[in-house]
PDB file of C-alpha atoms and ligand atoms in Angstrom:
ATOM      1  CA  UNK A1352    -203.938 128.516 -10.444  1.00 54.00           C
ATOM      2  CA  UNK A1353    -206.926 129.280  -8.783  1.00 60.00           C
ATOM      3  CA  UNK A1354    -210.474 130.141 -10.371  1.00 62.00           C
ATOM      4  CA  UNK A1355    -210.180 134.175 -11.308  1.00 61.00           C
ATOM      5  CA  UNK A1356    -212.855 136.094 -11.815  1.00 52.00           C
ATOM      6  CA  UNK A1357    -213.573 139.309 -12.994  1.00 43.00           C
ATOM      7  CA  UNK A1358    -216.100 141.338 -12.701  1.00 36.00           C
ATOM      8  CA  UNK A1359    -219.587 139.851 -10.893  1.00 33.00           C
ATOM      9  CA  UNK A1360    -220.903 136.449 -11.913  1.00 38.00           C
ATOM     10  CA  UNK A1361    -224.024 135.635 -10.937  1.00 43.00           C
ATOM     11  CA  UNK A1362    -225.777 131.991 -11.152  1.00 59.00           C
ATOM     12  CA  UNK A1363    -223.767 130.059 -13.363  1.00 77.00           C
ATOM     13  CA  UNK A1364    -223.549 126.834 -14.848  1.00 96.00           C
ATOM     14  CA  UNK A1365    -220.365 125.327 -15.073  1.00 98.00           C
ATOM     15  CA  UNK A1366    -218.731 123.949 -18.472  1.00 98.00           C
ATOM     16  CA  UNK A1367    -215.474 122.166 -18.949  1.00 98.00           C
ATOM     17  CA  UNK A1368    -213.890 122.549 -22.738  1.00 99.00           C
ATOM     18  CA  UNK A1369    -210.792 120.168 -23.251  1.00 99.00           C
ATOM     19  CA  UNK A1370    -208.123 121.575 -25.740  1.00 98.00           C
ATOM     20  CA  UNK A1371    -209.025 124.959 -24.856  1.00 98.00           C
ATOM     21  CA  UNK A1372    -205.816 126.789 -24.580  1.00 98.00           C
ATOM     22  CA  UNK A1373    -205.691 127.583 -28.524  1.00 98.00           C
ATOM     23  CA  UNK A1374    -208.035 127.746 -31.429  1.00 98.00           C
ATOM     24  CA  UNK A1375    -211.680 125.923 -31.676  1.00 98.00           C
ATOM     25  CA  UNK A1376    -211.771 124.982 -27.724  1.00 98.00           C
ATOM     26  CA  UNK A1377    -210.651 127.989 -26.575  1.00 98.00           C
ATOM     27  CA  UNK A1378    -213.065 130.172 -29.281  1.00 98.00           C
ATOM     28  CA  UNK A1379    -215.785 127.684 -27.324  1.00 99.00           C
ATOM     29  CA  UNK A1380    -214.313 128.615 -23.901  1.00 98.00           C
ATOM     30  CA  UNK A1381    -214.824 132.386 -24.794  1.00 98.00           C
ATOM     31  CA  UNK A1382    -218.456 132.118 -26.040  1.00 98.00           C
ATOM     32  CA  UNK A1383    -219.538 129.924 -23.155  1.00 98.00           C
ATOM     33  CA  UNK A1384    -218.508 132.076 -20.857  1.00 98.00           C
ATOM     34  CA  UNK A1385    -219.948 135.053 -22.470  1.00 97.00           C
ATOM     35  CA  UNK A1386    -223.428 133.256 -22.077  1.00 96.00           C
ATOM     36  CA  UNK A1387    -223.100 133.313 -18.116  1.00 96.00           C
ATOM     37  CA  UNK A1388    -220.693 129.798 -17.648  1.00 98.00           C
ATOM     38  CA  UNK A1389    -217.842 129.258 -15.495  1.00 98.00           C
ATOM     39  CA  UNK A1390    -215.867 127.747 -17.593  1.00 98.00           C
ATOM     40  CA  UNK A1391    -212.477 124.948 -17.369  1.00 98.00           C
ATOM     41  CA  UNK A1392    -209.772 125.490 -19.800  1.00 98.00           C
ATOM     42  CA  UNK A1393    -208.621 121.847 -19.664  1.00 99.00           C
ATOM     43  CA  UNK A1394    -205.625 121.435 -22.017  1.00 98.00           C
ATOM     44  CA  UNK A1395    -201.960 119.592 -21.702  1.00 98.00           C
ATOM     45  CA  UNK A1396    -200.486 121.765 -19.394  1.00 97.00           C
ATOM     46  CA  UNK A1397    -201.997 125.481 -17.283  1.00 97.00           C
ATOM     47  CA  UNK A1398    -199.529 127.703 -18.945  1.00 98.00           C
ATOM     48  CA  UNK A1399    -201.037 127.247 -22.045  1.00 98.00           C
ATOM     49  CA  UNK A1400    -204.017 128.310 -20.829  1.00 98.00           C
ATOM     50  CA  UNK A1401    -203.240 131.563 -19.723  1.00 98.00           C
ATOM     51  CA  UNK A1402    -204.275 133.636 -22.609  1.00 98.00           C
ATOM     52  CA  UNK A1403    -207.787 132.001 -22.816  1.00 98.00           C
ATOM     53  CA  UNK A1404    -208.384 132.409 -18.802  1.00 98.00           C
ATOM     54  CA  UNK A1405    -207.051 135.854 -19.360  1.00 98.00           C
ATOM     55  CA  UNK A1406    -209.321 136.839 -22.424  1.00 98.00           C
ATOM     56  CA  UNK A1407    -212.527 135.280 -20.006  1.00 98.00           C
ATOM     57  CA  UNK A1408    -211.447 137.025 -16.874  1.00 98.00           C
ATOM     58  CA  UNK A1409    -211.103 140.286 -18.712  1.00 98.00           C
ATOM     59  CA  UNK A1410    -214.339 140.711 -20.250  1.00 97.00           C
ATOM     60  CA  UNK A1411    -216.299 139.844 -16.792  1.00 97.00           C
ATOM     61  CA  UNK A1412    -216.438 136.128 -16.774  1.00 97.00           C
ATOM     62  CA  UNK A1413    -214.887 133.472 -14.699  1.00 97.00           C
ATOM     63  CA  UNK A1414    -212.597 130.361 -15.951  1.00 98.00           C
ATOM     64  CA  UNK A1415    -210.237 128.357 -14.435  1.00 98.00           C
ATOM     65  CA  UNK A1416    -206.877 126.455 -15.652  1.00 98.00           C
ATOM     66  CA  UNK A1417    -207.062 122.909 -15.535  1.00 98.00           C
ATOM     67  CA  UNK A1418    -204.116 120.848 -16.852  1.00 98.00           C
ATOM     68  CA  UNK A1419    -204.928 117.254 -17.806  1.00 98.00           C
ATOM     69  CA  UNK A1420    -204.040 114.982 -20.796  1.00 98.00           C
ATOM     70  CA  UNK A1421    -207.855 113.594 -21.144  1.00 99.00           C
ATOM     71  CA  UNK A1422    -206.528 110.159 -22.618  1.00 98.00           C
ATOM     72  CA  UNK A1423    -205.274 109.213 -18.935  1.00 98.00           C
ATOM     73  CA  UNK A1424    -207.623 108.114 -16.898  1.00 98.00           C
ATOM     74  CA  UNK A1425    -206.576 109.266 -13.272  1.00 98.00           C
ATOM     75  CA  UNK A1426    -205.289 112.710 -14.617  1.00 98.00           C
ATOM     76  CA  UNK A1427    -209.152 113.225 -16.231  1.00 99.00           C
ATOM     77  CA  UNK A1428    -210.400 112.328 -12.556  1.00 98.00           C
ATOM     78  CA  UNK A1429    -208.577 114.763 -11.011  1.00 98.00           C
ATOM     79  CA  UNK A1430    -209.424 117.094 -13.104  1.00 98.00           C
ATOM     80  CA  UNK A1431    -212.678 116.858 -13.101  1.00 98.00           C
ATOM     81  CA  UNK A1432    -213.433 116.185  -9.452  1.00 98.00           C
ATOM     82  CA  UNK A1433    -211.094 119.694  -9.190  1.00 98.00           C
ATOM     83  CA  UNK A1434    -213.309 121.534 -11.345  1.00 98.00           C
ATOM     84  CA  UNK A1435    -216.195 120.452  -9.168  1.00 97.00           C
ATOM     85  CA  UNK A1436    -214.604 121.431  -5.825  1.00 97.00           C
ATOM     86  CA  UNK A1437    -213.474 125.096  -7.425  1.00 96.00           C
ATOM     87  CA  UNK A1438    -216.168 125.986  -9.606  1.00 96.00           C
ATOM     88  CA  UNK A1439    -219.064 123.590  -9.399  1.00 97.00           C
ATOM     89  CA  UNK A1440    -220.502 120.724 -10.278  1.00 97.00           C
ATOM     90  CA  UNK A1441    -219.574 120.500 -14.074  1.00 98.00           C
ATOM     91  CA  UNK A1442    -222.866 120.188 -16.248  1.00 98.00           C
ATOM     92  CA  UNK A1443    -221.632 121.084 -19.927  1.00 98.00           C
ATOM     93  CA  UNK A1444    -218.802 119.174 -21.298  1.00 98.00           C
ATOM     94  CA  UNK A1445    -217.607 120.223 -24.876  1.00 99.00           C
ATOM     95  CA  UNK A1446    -214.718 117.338 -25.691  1.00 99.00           C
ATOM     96  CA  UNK A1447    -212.661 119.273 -28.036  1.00 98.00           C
ATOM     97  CA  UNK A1448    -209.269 118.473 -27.896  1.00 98.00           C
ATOM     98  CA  UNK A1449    -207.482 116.730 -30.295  1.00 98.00           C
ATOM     99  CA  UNK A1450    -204.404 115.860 -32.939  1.00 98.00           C
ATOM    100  CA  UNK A1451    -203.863 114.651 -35.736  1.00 97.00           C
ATOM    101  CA  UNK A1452    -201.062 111.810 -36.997  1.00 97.00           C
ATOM    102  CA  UNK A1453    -201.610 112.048 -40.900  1.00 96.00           C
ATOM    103  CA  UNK A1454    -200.476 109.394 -43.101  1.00 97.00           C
ATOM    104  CA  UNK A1455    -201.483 107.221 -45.729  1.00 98.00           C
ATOM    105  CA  UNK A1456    -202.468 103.646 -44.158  1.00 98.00           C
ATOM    106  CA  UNK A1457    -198.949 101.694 -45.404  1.00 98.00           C
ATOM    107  CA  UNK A1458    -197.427 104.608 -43.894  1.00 98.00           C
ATOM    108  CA  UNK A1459    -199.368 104.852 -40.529  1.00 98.00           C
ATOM    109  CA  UNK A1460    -197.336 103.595 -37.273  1.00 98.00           C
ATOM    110  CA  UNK A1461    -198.993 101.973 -34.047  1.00 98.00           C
ATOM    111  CA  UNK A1462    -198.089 105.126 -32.458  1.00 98.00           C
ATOM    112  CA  UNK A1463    -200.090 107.121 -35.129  1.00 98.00           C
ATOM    113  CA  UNK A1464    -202.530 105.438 -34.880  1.00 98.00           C
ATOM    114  CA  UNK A1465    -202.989 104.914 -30.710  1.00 98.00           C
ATOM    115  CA  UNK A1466    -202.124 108.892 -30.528  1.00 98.00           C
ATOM    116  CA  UNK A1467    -205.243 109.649 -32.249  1.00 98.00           C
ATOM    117  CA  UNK A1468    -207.554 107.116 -31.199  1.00 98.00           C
ATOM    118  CA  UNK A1469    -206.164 107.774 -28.074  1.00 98.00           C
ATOM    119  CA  UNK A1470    -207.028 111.569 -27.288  1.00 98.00           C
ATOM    120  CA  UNK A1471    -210.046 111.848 -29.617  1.00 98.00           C
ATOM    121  CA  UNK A1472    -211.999 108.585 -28.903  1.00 98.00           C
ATOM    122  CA  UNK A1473    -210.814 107.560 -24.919  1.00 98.00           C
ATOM    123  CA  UNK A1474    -210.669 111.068 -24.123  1.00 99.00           C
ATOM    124  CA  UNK A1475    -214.158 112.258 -24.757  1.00 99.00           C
ATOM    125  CA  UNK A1476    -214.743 108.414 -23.082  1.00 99.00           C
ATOM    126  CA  UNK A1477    -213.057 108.943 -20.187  1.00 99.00           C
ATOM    127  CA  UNK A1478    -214.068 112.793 -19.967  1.00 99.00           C
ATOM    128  CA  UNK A1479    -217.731 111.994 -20.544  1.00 99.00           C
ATOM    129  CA  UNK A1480    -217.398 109.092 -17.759  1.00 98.00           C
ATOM    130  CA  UNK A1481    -216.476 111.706 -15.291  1.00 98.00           C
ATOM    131  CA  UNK A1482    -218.445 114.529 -15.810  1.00 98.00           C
ATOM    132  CA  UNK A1483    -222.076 112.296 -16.325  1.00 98.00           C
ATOM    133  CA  UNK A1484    -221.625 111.708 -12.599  1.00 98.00           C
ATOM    134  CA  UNK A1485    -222.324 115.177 -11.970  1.00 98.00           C
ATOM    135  CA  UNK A1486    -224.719 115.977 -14.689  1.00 98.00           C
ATOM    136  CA  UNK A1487    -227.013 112.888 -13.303  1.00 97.00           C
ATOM    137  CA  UNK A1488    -226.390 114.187 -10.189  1.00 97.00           C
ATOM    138  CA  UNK A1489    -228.218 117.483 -11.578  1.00 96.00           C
ATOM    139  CA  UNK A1490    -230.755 116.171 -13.411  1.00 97.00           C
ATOM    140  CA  UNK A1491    -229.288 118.463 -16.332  1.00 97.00           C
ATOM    141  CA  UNK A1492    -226.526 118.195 -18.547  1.00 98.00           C
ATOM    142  CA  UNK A1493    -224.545 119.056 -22.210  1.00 98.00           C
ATOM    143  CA  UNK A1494    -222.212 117.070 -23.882  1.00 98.00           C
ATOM    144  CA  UNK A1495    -220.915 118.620 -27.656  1.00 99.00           C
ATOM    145  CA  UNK A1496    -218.399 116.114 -28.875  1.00 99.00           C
ATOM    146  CA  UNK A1497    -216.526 117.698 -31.793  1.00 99.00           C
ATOM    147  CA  UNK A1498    -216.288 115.058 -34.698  1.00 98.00           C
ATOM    148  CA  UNK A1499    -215.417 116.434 -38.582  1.00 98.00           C
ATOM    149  CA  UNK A1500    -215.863 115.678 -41.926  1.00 98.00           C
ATOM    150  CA  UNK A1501    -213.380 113.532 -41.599  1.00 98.00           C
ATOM    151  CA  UNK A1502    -215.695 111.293 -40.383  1.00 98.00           C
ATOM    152  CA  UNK A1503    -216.945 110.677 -43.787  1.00 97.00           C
ATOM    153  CA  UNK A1504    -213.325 110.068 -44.824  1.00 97.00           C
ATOM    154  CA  UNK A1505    -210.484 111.744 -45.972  1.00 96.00           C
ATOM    155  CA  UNK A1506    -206.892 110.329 -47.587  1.00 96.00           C
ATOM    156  CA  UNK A1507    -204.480 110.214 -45.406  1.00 96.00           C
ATOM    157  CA  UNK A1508    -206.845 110.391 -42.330  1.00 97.00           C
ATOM    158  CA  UNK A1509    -207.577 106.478 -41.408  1.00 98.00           C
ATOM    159  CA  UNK A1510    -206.960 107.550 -37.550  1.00 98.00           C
ATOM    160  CA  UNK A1511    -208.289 110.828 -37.959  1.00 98.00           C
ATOM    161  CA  UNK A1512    -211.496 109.646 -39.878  1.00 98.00           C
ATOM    162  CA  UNK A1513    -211.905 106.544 -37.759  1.00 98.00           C
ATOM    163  CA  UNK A1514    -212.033 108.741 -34.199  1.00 98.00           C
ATOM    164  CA  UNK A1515    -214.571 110.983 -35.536  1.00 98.00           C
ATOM    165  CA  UNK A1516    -216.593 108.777 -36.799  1.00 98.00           C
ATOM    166  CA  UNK A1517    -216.064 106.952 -34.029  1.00 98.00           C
ATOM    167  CA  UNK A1518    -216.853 109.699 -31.886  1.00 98.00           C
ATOM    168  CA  UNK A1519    -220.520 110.088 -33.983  1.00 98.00           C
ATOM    169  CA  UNK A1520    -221.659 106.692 -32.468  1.00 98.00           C
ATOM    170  CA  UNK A1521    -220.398 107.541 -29.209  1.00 99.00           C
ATOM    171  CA  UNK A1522    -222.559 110.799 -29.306  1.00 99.00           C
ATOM    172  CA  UNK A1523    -225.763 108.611 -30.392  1.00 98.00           C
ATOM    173  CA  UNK A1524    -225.119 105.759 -27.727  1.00 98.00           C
ATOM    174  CA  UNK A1525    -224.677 108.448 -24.955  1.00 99.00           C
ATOM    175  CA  UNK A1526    -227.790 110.158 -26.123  1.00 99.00           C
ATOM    176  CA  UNK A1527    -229.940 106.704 -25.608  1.00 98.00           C
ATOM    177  CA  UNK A1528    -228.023 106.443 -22.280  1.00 98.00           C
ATOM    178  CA  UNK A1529    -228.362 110.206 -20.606  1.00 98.00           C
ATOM    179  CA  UNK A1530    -231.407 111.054 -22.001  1.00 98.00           C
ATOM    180  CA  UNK A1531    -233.386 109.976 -19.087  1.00 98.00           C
ATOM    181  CA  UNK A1532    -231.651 112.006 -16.584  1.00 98.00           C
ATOM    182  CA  UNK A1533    -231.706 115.555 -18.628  1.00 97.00           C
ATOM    183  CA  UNK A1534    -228.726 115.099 -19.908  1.00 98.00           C
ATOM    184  CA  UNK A1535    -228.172 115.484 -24.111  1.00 98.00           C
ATOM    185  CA  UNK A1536    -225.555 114.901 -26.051  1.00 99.00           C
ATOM    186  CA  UNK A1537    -224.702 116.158 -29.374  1.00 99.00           C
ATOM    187  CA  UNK A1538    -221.920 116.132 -32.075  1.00 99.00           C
ATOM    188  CA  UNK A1539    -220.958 119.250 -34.052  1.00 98.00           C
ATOM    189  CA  UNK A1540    -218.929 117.974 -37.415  1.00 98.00           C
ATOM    190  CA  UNK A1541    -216.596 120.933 -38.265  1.00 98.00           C
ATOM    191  CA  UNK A1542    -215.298 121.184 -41.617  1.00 98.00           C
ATOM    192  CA  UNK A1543    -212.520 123.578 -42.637  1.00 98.00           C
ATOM    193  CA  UNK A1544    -211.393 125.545 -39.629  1.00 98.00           C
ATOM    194  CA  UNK A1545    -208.633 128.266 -39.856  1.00 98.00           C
ATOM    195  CA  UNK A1546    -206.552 127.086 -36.499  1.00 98.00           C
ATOM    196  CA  UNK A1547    -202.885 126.082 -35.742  1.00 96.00           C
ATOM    197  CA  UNK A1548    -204.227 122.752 -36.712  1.00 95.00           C
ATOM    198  CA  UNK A1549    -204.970 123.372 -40.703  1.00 96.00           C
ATOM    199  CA  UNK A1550    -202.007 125.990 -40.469  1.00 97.00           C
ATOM    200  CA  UNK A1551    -199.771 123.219 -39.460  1.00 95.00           C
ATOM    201  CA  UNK A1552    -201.429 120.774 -42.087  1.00 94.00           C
ATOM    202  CA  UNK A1553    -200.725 123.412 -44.834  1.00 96.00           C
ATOM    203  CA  UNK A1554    -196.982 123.379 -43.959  1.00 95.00           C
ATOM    204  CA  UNK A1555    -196.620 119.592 -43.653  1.00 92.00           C
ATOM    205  CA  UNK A1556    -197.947 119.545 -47.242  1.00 92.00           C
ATOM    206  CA  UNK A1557    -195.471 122.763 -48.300  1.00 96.00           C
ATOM    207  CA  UNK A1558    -198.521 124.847 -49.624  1.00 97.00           C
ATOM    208  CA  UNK A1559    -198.449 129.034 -48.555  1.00 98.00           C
ATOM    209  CA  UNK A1560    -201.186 129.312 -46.111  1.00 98.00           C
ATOM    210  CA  UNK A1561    -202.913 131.784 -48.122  1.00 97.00           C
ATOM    211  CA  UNK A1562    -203.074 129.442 -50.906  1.00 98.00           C
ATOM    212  CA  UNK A1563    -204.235 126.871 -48.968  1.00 97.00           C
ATOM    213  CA  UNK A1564    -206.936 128.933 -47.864  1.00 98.00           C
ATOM    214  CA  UNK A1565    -208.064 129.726 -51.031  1.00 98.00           C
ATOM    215  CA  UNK A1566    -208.109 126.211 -52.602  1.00 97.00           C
ATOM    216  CA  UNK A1567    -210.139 125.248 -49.834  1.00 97.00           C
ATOM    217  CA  UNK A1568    -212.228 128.501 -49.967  1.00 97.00           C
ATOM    218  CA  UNK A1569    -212.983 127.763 -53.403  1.00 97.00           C
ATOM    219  CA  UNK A1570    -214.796 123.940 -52.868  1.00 96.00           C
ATOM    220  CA  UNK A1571    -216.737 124.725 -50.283  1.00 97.00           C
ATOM    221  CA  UNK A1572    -220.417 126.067 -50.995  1.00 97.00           C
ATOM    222  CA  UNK A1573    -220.778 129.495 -48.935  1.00 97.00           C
ATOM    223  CA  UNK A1574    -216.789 129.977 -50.746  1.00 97.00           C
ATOM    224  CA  UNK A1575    -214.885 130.747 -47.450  1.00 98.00           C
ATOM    225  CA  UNK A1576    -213.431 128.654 -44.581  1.00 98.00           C
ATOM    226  CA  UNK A1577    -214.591 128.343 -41.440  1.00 98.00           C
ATOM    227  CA  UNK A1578    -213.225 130.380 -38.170  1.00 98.00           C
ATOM    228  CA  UNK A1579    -213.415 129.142 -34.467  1.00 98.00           C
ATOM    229  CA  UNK A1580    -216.591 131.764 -34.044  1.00 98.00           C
ATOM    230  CA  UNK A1581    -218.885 129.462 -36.689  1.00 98.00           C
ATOM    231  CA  UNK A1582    -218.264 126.177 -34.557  1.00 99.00           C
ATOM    232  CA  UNK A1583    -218.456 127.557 -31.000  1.00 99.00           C
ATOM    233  CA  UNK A1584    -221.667 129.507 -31.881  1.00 98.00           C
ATOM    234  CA  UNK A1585    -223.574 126.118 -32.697  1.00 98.00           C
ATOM    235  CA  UNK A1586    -221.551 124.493 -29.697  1.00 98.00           C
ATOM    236  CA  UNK A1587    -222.976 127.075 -27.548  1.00 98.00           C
ATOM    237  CA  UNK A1588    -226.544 126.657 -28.803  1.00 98.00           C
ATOM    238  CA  UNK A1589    -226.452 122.870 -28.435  1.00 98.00           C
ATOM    239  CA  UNK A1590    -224.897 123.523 -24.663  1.00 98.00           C
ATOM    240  CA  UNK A1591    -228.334 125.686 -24.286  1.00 97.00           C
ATOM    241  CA  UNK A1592    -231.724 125.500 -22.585  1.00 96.00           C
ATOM    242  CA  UNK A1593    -233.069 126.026 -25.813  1.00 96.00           C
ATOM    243  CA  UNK A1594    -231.772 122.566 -26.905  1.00 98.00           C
ATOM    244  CA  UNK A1595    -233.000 120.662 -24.673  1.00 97.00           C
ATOM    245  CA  UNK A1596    -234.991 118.630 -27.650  1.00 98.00           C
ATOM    246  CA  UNK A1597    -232.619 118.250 -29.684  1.00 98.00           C
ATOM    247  CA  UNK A1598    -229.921 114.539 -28.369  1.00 98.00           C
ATOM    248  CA  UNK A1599    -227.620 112.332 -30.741  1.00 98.00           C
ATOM    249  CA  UNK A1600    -227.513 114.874 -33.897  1.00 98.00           C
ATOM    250  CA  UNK A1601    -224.073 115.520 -35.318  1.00 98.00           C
ATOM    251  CA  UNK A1602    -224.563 119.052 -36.941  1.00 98.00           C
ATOM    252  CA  UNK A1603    -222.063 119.405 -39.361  1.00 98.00           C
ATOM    253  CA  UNK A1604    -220.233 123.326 -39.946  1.00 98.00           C
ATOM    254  CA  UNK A1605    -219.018 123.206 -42.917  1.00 98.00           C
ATOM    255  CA  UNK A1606    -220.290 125.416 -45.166  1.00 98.00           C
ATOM    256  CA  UNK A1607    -222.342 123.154 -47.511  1.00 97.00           C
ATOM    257  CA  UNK A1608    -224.022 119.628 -47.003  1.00 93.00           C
ATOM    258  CA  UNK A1609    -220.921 117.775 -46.007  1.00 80.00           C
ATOM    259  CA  UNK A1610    -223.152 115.138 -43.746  1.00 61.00           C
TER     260      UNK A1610
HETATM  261  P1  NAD B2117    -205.661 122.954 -32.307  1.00 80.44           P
HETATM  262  O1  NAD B2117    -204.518 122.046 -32.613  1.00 80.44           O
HETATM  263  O2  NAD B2117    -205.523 124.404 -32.592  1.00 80.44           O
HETATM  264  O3  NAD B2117    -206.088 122.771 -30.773  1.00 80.44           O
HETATM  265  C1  NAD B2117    -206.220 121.519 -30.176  1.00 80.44           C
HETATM  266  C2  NAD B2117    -205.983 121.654 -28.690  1.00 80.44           C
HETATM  267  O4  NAD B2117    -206.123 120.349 -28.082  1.00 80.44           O
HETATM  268  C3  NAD B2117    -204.558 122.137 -28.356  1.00 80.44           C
HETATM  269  O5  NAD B2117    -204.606 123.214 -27.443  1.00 80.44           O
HETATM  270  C4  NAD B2117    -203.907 120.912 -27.748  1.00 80.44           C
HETATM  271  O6  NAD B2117    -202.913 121.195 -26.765  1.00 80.44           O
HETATM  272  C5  NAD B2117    -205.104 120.202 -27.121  1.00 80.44           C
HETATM  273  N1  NAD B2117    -204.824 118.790 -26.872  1.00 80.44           N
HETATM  274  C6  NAD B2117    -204.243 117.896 -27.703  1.00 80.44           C
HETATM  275  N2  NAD B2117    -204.105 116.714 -27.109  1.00 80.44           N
HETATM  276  C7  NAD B2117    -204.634 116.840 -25.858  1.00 80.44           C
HETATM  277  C8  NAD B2117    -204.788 115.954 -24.766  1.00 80.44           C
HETATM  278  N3  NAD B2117    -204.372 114.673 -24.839  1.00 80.44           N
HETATM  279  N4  NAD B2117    -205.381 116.405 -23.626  1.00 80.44           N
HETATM  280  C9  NAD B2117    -205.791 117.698 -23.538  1.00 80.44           C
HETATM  281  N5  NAD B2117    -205.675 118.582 -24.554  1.00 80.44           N
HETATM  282  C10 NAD B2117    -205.090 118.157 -25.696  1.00 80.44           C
HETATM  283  O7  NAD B2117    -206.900 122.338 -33.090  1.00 80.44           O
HETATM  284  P2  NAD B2117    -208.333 122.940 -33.515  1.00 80.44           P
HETATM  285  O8  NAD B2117    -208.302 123.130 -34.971  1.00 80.44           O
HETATM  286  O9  NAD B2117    -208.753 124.039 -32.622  1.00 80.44           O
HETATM  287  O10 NAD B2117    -209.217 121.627 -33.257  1.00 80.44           O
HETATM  288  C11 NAD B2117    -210.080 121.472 -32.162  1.00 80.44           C
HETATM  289  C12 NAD B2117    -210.959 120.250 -32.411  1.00 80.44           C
HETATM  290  O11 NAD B2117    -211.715 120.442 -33.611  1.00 80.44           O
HETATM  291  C13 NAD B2117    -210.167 118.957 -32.602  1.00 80.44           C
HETATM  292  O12 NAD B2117    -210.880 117.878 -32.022  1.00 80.44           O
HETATM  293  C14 NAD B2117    -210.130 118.810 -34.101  1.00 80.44           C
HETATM  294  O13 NAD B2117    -209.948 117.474 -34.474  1.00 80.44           O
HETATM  295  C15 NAD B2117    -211.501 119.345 -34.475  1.00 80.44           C
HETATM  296  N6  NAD B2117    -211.637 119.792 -35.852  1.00 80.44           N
HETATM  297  C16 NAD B2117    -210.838 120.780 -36.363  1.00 80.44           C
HETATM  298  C17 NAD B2117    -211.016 121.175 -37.673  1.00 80.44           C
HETATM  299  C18 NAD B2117    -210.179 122.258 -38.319  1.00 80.44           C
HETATM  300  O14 NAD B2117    -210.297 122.437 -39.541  1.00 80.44           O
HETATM  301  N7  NAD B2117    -209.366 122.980 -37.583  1.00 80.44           N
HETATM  302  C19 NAD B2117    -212.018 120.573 -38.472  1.00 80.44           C
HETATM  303  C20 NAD B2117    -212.791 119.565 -37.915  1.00 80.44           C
HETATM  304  C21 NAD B2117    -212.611 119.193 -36.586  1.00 80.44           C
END
């Protein structure tokens, strides 16, 4: 699939968003391009990127499918080096995609434990790799890694909790590391999101997802949960001119001081 557009674009800077055929990445995808970006919707496979392209294309923007798993290392260079040749040089890079494997630790397989460290922590690795060649090559770039409150930890979560903190001191490292050639790099720490992801959680522990909403509702400070909208607003400001001072923070969304 090609790069669609619709409507005119004019100057635009181009952002890549992996995991951004359903929920937080593709909430990202819209509000990027909304702010002027062509935008990638890198996920598993194009198909599943349809709706998000579509929802872009119809309101004016321009976004292009991109299927890559961004733990594999030649699929992420391909992608990446496509995105460049059909849209631009990529210069924001949101690493969003992810899974999870819950278990409790005497319960946790290899597999488990590989699938999560592999797509969270080598993916934004291997992603970031890619797309700093062209963000150098500008003289200005973005990178949002999303992390959680997880990080801090969370039962049943060593994988989980051990990527995204993981993740943190990748953002701080590739803060010290870009800085000097305009690029930044930031973390944004969600904390209760309503996406396929909790939905699925909430049916692996056989709770109603209403209930589930509410129980969570109810512990967090500002008494609601989060929706895709409250994380890709601050991943759009940190993708920003405006935050151009601002390198190696991990701003958590959370409703209340989870960090
Ligand atoms: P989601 O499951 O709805 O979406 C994740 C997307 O990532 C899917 O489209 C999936 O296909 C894609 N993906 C998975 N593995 C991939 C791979 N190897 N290569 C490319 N794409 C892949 O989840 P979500 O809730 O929208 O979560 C998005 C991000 O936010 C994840 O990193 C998640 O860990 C993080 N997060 C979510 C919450 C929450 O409460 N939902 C809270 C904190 C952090």
């Amino acid at each position: 699939m090609g790069p669609r557009r619709g409507g005119t674009v004019g100057r635009h800077r181009v952002a890549i968003v992996t995991g951004a055929a359903q929920g937080i990445g593709a909430e990202a995808a819209r509000r990027l391009a909304r702010e002027g970006h062509a935008v990638a919707v890198l996920d598993l496979d194009e198909h599943s990127c349809a709706d998000t392209v579509a929802d872009i294309v119809d309101k004016g923007g321009m976004a292009t499918a991109v299927a890559a798993d961004v733990a594999d290392a030649e699929a992420v260079e391909r992608a990446v080096t496509r995105v460049a040749d059909e849209l631009g040089p990529p210069v924001v890079l949101v690493n969003n995609a992810g899974v999870t494997r819950d278990a409790l630790l005497h319960k946790m397989t290899e597999v488990d434990w590989d699938t999560v460290i592999g797509v969270h922590m080598r993916g934004a690795f291997l992603m970031s790799r890619a797309a700093q060649a062209h963000m150098t090559r500008a003289g200005w770039g973005r990178i949002v890694n999303i992390s959680s409150v997880s990080a801090l930890g969370l039962r049943g979560q060593a994988n989980y909790s051990a990527a995204k903190a993981g993740l943190q001191g990748l953002t701080k490292t590739l803060a010290i590391e870009l800085g000097p050639f305009g690029v930044t790099v930031n973390a944004v720490a969600p904390g209760f999101i309503a996406t396929e992801m909790t939905r699925r959680t909430a049916e692996r522990v056989g709770v109603p997802w209403e209930d589930y909403v509410d129980r969570a509702a109810a512990a967090i400070p500002v008494r609601r949960v989060g929706e895709p909208a409250d994380v890709a607003a601050v991943v759009a400001f940190l993708a920003s001119e405006d935050a151009g001072f601002v390198a190696g923070q991990v701003i958590y969304v959370a409703g209340g001081p989870k960090g």
